CSV table of C-alpha atoms in Angstrom, one decimal:
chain,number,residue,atom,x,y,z
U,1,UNK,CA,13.8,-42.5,34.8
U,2,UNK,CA,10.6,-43.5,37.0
U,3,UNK,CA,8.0,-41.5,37.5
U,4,UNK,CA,8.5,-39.6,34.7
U,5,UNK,CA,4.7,-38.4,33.2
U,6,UNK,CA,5.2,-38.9,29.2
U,7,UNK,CA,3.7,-36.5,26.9
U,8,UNK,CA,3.0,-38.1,23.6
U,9,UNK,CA,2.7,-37.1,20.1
U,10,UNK,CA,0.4,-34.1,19.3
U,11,UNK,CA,0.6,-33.7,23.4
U,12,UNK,CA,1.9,-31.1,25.5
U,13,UNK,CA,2.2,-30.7,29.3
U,14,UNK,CA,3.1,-28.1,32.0
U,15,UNK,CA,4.4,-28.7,35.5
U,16,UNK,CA,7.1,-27.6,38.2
U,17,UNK,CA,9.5,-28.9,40.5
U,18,UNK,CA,9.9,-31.6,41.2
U,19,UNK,CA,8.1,-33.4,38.4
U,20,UNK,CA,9.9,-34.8,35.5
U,21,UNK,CA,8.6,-35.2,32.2
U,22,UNK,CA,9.3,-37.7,29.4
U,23,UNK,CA,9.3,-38.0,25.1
U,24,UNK,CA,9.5,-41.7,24.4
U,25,UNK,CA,10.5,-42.2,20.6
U,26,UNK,CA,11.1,-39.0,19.1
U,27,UNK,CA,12.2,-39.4,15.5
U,28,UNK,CA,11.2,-36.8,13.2
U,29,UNK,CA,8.7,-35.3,16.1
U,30,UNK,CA,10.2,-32.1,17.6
U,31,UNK,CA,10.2,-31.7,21.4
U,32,UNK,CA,10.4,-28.2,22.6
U,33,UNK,CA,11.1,-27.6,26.2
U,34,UNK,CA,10.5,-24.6,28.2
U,35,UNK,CA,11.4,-23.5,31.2
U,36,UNK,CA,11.6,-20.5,33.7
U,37,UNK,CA,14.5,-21.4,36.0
U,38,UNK,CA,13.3,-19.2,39.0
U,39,UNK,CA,10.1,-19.7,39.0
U,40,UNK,CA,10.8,-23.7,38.1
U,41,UNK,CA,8.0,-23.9,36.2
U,42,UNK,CA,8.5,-25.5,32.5
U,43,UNK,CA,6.3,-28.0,30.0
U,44,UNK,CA,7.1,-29.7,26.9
U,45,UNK,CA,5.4,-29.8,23.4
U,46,UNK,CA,5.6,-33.4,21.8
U,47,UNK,CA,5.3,-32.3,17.8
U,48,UNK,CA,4.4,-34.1,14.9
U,49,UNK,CA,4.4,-31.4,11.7
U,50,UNK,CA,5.9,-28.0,11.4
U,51,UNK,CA,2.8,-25.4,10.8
U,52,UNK,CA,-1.0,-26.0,10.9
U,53,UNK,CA,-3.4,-25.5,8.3
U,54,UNK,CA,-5.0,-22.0,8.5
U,55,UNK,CA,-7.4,-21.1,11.3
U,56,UNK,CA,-5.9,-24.1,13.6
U,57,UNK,CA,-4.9,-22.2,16.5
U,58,UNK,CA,-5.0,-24.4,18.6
U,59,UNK,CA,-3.9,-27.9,18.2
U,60,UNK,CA,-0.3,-29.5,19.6
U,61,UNK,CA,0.0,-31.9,16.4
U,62,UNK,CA,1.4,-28.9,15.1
U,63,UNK,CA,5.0,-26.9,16.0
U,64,UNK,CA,3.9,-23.5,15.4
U,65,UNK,CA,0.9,-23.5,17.1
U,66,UNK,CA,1.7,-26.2,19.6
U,67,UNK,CA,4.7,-23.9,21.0
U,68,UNK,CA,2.3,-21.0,21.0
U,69,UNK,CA,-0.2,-23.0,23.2
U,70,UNK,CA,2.7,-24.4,25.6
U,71,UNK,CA,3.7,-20.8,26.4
U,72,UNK,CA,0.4,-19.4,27.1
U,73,UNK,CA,-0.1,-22.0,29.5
U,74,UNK,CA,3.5,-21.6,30.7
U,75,UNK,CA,2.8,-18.0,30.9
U,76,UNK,CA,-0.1,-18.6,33.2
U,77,UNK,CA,1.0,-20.8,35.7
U,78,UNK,CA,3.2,-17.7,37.0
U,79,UNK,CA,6.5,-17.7,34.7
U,80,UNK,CA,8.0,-14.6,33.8
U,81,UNK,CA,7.9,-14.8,29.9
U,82,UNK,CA,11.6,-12.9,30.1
U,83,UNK,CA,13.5,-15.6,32.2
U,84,UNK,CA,12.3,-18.3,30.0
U,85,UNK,CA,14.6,-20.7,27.8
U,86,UNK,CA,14.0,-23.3,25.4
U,87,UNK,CA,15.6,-26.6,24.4
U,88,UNK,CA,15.0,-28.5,21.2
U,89,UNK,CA,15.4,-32.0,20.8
U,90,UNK,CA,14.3,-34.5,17.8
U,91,UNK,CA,13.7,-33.4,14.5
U,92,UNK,CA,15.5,-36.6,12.6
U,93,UNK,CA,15.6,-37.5,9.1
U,94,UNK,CA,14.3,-41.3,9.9
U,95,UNK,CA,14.1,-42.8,6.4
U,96,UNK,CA,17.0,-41.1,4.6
U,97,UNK,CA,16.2,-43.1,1.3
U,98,UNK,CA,12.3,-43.1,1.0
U,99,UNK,CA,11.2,-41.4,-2.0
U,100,UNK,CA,7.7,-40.0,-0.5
U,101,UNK,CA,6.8,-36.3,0.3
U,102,UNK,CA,7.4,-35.2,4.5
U,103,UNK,CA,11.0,-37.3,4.0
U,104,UNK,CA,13.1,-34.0,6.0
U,105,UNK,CA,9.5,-33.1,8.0
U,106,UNK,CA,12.1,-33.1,11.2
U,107,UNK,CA,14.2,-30.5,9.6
U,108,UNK,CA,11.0,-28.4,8.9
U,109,UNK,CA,10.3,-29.3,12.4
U,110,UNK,CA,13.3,-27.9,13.9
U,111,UNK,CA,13.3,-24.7,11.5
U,112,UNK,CA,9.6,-23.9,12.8
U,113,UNK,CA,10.5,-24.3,16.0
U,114,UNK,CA,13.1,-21.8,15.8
U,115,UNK,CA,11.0,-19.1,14.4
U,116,UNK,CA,8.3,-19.6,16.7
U,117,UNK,CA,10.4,-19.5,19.7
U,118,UNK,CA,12.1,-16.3,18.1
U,119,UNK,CA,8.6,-14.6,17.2
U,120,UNK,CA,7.9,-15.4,20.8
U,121,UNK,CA,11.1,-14.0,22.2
U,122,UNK,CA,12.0,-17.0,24.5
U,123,UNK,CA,16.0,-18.0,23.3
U,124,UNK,CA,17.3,-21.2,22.7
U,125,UNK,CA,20.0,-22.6,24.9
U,126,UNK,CA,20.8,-25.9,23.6
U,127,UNK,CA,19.7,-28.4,20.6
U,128,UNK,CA,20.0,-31.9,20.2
U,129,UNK,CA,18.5,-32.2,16.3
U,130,UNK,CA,18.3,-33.7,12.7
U,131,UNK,CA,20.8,-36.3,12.6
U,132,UNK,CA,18.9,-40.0,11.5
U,133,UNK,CA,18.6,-41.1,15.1
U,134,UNK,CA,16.0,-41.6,17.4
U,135,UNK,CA,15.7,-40.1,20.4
U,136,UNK,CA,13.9,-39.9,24.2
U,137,UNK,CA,13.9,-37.4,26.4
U,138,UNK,CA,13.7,-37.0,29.8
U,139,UNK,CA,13.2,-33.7,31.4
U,140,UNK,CA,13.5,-32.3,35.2
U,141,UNK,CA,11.6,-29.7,36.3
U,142,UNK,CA,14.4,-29.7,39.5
U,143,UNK,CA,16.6,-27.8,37.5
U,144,UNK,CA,15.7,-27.8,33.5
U,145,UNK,CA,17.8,-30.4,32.3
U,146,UNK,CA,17.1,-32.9,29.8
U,147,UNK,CA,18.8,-36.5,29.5
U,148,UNK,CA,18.8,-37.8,26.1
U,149,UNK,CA,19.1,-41.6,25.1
U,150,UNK,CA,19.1,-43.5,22.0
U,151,UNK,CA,19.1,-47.0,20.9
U,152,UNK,CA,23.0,-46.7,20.4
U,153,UNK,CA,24.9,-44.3,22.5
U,154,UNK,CA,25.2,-43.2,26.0
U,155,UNK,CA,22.6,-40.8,28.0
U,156,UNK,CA,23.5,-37.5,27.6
U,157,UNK,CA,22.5,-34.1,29.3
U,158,UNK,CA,22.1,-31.0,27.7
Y,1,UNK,CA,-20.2,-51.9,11.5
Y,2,UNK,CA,-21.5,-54.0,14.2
Y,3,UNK,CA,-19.1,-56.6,16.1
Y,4,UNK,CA,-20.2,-59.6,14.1
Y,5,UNK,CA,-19.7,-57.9,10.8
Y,6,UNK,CA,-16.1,-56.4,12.2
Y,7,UNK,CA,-15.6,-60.1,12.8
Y,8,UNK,CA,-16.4,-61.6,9.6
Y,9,UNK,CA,-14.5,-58.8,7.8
Y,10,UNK,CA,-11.7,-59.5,9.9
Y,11,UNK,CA,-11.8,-63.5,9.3
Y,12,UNK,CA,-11.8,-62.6,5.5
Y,13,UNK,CA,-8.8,-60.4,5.7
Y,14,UNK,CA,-6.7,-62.9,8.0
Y,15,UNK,CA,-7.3,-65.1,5.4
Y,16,UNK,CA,-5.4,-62.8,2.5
Y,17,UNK,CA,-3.0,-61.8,5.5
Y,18,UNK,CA,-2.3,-66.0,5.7
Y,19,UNK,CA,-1.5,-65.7,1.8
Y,20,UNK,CA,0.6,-62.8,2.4
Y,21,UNK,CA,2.5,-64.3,5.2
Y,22,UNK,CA,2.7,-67.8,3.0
Y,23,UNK,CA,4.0,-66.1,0.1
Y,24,UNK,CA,6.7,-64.1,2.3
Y,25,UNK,CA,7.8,-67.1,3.6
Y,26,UNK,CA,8.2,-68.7,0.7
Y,27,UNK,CA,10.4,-65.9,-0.5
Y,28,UNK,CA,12.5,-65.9,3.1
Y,29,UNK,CA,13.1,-69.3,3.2
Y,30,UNK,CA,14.7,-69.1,-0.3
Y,31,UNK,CA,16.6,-66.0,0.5
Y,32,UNK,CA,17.6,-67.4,3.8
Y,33,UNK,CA,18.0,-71.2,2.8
Y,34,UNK,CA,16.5,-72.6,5.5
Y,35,UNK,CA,12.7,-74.1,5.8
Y,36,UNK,CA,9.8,-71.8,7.4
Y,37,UNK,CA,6.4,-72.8,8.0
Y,38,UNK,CA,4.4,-69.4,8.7
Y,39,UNK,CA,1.4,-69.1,11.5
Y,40,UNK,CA,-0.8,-65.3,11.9
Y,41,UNK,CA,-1.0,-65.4,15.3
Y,42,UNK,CA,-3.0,-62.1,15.0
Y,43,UNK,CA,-4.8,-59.5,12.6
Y,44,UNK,CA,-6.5,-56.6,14.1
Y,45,UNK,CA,-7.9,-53.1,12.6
Y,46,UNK,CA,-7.3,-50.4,15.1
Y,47,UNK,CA,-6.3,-46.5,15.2
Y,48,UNK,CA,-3.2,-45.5,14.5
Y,49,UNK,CA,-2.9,-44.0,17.4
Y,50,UNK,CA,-2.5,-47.5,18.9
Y,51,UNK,CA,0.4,-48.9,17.3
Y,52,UNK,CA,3.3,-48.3,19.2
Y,53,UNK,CA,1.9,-50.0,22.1
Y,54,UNK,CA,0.6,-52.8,19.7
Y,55,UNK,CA,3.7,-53.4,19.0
Y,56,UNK,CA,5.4,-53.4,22.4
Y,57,UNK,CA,6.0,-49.9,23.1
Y,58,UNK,CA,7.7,-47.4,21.8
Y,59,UNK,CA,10.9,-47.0,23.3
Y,60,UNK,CA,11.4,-50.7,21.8
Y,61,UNK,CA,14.6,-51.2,19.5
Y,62,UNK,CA,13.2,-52.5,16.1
Y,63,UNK,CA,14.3,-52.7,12.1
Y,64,UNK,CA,11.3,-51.2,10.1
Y,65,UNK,CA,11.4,-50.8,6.6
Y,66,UNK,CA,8.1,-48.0,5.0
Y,67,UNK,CA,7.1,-47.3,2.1
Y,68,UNK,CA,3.9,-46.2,0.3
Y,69,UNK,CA,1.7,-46.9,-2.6
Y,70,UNK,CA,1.4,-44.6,-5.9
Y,71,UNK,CA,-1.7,-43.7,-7.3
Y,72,UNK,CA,-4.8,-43.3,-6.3
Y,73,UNK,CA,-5.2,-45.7,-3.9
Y,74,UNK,CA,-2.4,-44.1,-1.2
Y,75,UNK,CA,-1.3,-46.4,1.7
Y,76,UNK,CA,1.4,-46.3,3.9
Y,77,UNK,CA,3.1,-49.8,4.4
Y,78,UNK,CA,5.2,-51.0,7.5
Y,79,UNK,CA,7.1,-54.1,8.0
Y,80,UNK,CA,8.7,-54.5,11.6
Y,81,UNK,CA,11.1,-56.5,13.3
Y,82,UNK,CA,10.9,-56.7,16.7
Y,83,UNK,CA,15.0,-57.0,18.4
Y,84,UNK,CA,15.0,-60.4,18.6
Y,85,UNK,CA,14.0,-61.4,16.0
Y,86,UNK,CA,15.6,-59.2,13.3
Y,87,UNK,CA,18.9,-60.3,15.6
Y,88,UNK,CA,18.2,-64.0,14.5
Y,89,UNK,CA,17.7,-63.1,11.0
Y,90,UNK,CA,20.8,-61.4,10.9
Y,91,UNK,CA,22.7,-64.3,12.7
Y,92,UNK,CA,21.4,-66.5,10.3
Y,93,UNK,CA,22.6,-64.0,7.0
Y,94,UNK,CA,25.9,-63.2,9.1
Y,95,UNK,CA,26.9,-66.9,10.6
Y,96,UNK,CA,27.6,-65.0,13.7
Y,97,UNK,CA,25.3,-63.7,16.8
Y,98,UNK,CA,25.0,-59.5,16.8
Y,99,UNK,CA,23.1,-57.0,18.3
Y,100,UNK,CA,20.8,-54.8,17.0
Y,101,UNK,CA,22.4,-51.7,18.1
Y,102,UNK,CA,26.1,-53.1,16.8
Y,103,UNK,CA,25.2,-53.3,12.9
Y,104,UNK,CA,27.2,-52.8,10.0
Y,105,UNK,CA,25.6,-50.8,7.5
Y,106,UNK,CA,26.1,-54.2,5.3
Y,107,UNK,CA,24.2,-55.9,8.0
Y,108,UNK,CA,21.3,-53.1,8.2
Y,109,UNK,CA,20.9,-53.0,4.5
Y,110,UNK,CA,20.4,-57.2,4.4
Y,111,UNK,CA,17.7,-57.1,6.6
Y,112,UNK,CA,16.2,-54.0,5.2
Y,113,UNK,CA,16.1,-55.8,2.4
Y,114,UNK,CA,14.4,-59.0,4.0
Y,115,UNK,CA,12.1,-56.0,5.4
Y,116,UNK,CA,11.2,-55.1,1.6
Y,117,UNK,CA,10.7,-58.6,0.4
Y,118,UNK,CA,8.0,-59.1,2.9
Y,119,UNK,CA,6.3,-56.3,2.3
Y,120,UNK,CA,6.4,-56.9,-1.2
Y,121,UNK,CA,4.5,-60.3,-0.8
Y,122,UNK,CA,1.9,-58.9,1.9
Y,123,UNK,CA,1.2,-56.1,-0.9
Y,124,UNK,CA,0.6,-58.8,-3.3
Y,125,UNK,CA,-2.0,-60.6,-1.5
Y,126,UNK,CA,-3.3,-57.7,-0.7
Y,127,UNK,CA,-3.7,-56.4,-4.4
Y,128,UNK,CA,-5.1,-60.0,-5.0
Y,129,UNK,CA,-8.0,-59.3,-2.6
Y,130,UNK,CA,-9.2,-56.2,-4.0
Y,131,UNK,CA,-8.3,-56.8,-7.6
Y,132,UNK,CA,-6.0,-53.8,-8.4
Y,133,UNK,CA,-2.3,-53.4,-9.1
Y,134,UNK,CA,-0.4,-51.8,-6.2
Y,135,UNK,CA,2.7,-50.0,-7.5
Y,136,UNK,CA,4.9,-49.2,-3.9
Y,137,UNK,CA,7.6,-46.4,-4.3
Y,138,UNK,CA,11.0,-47.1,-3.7
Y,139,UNK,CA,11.1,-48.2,0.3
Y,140,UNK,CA,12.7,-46.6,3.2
Y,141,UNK,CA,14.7,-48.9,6.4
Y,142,UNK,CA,15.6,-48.1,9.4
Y,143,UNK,CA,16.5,-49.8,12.5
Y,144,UNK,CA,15.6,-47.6,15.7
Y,145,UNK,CA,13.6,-46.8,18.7
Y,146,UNK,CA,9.5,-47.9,17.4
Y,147,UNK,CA,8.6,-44.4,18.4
Y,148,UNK,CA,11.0,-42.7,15.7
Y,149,UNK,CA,10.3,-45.3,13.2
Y,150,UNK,CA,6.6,-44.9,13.2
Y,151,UNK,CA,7.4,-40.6,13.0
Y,152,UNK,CA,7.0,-40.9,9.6
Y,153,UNK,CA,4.0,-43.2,8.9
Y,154,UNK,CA,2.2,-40.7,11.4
Y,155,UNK,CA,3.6,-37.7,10.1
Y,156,UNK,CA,3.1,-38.1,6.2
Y,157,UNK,CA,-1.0,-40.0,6.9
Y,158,UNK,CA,-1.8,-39.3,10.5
Y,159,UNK,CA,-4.4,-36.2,8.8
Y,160,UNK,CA,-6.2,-39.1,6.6
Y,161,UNK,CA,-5.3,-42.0,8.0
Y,162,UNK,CA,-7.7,-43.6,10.6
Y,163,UNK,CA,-7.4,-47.3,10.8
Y,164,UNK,CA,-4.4,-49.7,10.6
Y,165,UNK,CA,-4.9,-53.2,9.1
Y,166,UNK,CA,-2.0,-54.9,11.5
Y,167,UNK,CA,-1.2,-58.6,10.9
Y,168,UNK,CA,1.3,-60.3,13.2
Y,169,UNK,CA,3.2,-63.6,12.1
Y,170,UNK,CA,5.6,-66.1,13.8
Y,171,UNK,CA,7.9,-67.8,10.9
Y,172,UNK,CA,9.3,-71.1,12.7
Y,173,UNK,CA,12.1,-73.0,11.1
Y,174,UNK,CA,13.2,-76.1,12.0
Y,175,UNK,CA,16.9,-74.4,14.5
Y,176,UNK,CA,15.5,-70.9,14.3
Y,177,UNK,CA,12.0,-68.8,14.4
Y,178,UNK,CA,11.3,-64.7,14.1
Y,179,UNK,CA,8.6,-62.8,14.0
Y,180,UNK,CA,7.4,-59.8,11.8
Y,181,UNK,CA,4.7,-57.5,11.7
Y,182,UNK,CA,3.3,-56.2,8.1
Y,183,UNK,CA,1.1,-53.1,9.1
Y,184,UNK,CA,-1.2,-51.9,5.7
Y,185,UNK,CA,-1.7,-47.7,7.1
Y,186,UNK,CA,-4.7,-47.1,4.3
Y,187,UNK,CA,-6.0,-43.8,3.0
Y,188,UNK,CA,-10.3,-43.7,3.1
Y,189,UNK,CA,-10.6,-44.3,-0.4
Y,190,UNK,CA,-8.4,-47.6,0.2
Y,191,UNK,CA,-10.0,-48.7,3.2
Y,192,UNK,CA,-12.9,-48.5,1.7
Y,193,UNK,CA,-12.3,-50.3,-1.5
Y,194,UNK,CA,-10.6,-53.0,0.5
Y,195,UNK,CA,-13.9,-53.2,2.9
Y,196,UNK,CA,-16.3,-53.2,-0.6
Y,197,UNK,CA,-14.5,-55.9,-2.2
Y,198,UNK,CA,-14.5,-58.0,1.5
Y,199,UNK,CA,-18.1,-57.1,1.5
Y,200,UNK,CA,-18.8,-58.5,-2.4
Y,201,UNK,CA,-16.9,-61.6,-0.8
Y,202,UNK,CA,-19.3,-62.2,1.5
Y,203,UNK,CA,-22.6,-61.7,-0.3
């Protein structure tokens, strides 16, 4: 998809129709997508871990307080915080066998998300998570959706 | 460090990378019964946050087996394949020409394997140079888009991780030739303990 802008990790961005946006890669990273489909303004948060450290309010490396910072910004480019939805995409479990602490950090990913979006009231309208694939995203600010490939299968659209 | 001393270091730690890459093909060319001769084309110390394009970008299909070190010297450790390349290997293992994407897991666990043995040899030149043993946990493969595959490296040392000792090397045999990269991710107290022992090397 050309002319995509890519937001990568610890990254988020915030535009409207018609840009697109794109996550290149996303293994255990969690991308969150948000979007107000009147106003077609959205952005994406390109997340590495689930919660930061205490006092770190603002820094996109992090789910919890990534998602908070995509929605404020969301919020003040005009959207009206109860129209909004939310996709999640990515989360995988890339190294099913290693031994090392972090090896389900895209399940904690995905959970976080979840409970940040809920805490924030914006719902969740589809997933594409976990699993031990790789994904990348592509998202249109046209009309919200979000083409998914990966190294093996077919695009899809959720 | 200034330039020339970045250089020098460098020049000393090509030369264990050259050991590294000499006694992993010595180990490949057994396991894969053919004859390698081994060239480091490169060996570079940069952020982390430069790998994926490094290594060709990352929505590039690649076999990558990780692991890291126990003890107190903690390292992450990452050998990749770029597509071609762990295709040939395969071919050669398999008798027949495959795709990356079209694997069996038979075929993903051989070359994870030839993944492991590299990294295995890198490690020990590396443990050569700064005179300690390095004692890797059990590894991890996978053979996916670069971006996911370096997910984990980032996730589990992106906080205390800043620079990545990245060797590249071209294994030529006489029908067939691949190309790996053996990325050392170290923790400060290991990049430092490498750079000290490179630095008693030069006085």
């Amino acid at each position: 998809m050309k002319g995509a802008k890519l937001v990568g990790i610890a990254e988020f961005a915030v535009t409207r129709a018609p840009e697109q946006l794109c996550c290149i890669g996303l293994g255990s990273c969690v991308a969150v997508f948000i979007y107000d489909p009147e106003a077609r303004i959205g952005g994406v948060l390109h997340a590495l871990l689930p919660r930061a450290p205490d006092g770190q309010k603002s820094d996109a490396r992090y789910t919890d307080s990534g998602i908070r910072m995509l929605h404020s910004e969301i919020m003040s480019k005009g959207a009206n915080g109860r129209k909004l939805w939310a996709k999640l995409v990515g989360g995988a479990r890339m190294f099913p066998d290693l031994d090392v602490k972090l090896r389900d950090i895209g399940g904690e990913n995905v959970r976080q998300a979840r409970k940040t979006l809920r805490e924030l009231g914006v719902r969740i309208v589809a997933e594409e998570v976990e699993g031990d694939k790789g994904r990348s995203a592509y998202y249109s600010l046209e009309d919200g959706k979000v083409t998914l490939k990966t190294a093996f299968s077919e695009a899809k659209e959720i | 460090m200034d330039d020339s001393n970045t250089e020098t270091i460098l020049g000393i730690i090509r030369e264990f990378a050259n050991v590294g890459a000499g006694n992993a093909a010595t180990a490949l060319a057994s396991l894969l019964d053919m004859e390698l001769v081994n060239e480091v084309t490169s060996c570079e110390i940069m952020p982390l946050s430069r790998i994926g394009e490094w290594l060709g970008g990352n929505d590039k299909v690649v076999a990558g087996t990780y692991t890291q070190l126990c003890g107190d010297l903690r390292s992450g450790v990452l050998v990749v394949f770029p597509r071609e390349s762990a295709a040939t290997i395969v071919e050669h293992l398999a008798g027949e020409g495959t795709d990356l994407v079209d694997l069996s897991p038979i075929q993903v666990s051989a070359l994870c394997e030839v993944g492991n043995i590299c990294l295995c040899w890198y490690l020990v030149a590396v443990s050569r140079m700064i005179d300690t043993d390095l004692i890797p946990a059990p590894p991890g493969a996978a053979v996916d888009l670069l971006g996911a595959v370096l997910d984990i490296p980032l996730a589990a040392l992106g906080g205390s991780v800043d620079a990545v000792i990245a060797v590249h090397t071209v294994f030529k045999g006489v029908e067939r030739s691949f190309e790996g990269y053996f990325l050392l991710l170290p923790e400060d107290l290991m990049l430092k303990t490498i750079l000290d022992k490179v630095g008693d090397t030069l006085k």
